mmCIF file of C-alpha atoms in Angstrom:
data_model
loop_
_atom_site.group_PDB
_atom_site.id
_atom_site.type_symbol
_atom_site.label_atom_id
_atom_site.label_comp_id
_atom_site.label_asym_id
_atom_site.label_seq_id
_atom_site.Cartn_x
_atom_site.Cartn_y
_atom_site.Cartn_z
ATOM 1 C CA UNK A 1 9.043 45.269 23.829
ATOM 2 C CA UNK A 2 6.031 43.911 21.917
ATOM 3 C CA UNK A 3 3.436 46.339 20.575
ATOM 4 C CA UNK A 4 -0.218 45.402 21.004
ATOM 5 C CA UNK A 5 -3.565 46.498 19.697
ATOM 6 C CA UNK A 6 -5.463 48.522 22.300
ATOM 7 C CA UNK A 7 -8.830 47.609 20.740
ATOM 8 C CA UNK A 8 -8.253 43.876 20.316
ATOM 9 C CA UNK A 9 -5.958 43.586 23.337
ATOM 10 C CA UNK A 10 -3.749 41.311 21.270
ATOM 11 C CA UNK A 11 -0.183 41.430 19.972
ATOM 12 C CA UNK A 12 0.234 43.737 16.998
ATOM 13 C CA UNK A 13 -0.402 43.635 14.230
ATOM 14 C CA UNK A 14 -4.038 42.547 14.599
ATOM 15 C CA UNK A 15 -6.197 41.924 11.522
ATOM 16 C CA UNK A 16 -7.395 45.555 11.621
ATOM 17 C CA UNK A 17 -4.010 47.161 12.360
ATOM 18 C CA UNK A 18 -3.739 48.732 8.905
ATOM 19 C CA UNK A 19 -0.933 50.874 7.571
ATOM 20 C CA UNK A 20 -1.953 54.065 9.347
ATOM 21 C CA UNK A 21 -3.620 55.526 6.273
ATOM 22 C CA UNK A 22 -7.184 55.296 7.612
ATOM 23 C CA UNK A 23 -8.478 56.927 10.783
ATOM 24 C CA UNK A 24 -10.028 53.594 11.819
ATOM 25 C CA UNK A 25 -6.785 51.607 11.579
ATOM 26 C CA UNK A 26 -6.142 50.040 14.966
ATOM 27 C CA UNK A 27 -2.537 51.248 14.868
ATOM 28 C CA UNK A 28 -3.935 54.650 15.929
ATOM 29 C CA UNK A 29 -5.820 53.297 18.963
ATOM 30 C CA UNK A 30 -4.946 54.681 22.394
ATOM 31 C CA UNK A 31 -6.514 54.827 25.828
ATOM 32 C CA UNK A 32 -6.778 58.622 25.473
ATOM 33 C CA UNK A 33 -9.760 58.722 23.099
ATOM 34 C CA UNK A 34 -13.345 57.735 23.864
ATOM 35 C CA UNK A 35 -13.762 56.250 20.382
ATOM 36 C CA UNK A 36 -11.077 53.649 20.977
ATOM 37 C CA UNK A 37 -12.164 52.891 24.548
ATOM 38 C CA UNK A 38 -15.723 52.280 23.330
ATOM 39 C CA UNK A 39 -14.497 50.012 20.528
ATOM 40 C CA UNK A 40 -12.326 48.102 22.976
ATOM 41 C CA UNK A 41 -15.294 47.508 25.305
ATOM 42 C CA UNK A 42 -17.521 46.457 22.403
ATOM 43 C CA UNK A 43 -14.830 44.106 21.134
ATOM 44 C CA UNK A 44 -14.480 42.522 24.567
ATOM 45 C CA UNK A 45 -18.245 42.023 24.726
ATOM 46 C CA UNK A 46 -18.226 40.739 21.142
ATOM 47 C CA UNK A 47 -21.336 42.813 20.512
ATOM 48 C CA UNK A 48 -19.859 44.633 17.521
ATOM 49 C CA UNK A 49 -17.046 43.762 15.159
ATOM 50 C CA UNK A 50 -14.348 46.132 16.375
ATOM 51 C CA UNK A 51 -13.422 47.453 12.947
ATOM 52 C CA UNK A 52 -16.918 48.584 11.932
ATOM 53 C CA UNK A 53 -18.369 50.996 14.530
ATOM 54 C CA UNK A 54 -19.964 53.241 11.898
ATOM 55 C CA UNK A 55 -22.225 50.393 10.813
ATOM 56 C CA UNK A 56 -23.513 50.053 14.392
ATOM 57 C CA UNK A 57 -24.215 53.616 15.544
ATOM 58 C CA UNK A 58 -26.606 52.553 18.328
ATOM 59 C CA UNK A 59 -24.033 50.590 20.300
ATOM 60 C CA UNK A 60 -23.211 52.220 23.613
ATOM 61 C CA UNK A 61 -20.556 51.398 26.093
ATOM 62 C CA UNK A 62 -21.819 49.480 29.158
ATOM 63 C CA UNK A 63 -20.463 52.333 31.270
ATOM 64 C CA UNK A 64 -22.717 54.836 29.504
ATOM 65 C CA UNK A 65 -26.047 55.380 31.285
ATOM 66 C CA UNK A 66 -29.142 54.606 29.236
ATOM 67 C CA UNK A 67 -31.076 57.618 28.021
ATOM 68 C CA UNK A 68 -34.210 58.248 30.046
ATOM 69 C CA UNK A 69 -37.482 58.136 28.208
#
């Protein structure tokens, strides 16, 4: 069985797989956490580099309703 990166949707290890020492290493990604699901959607849309969500705090998932003003 081949492992894959949930964020990149590619065979593991991806370029951001890491060694499990950092919380943002893709080896920790699962479909159980909103953080990883949001990164996965952003990666698929290519709107944000998947490994750097903290540098793009205003990115929202397309499934998230826009705030009303």
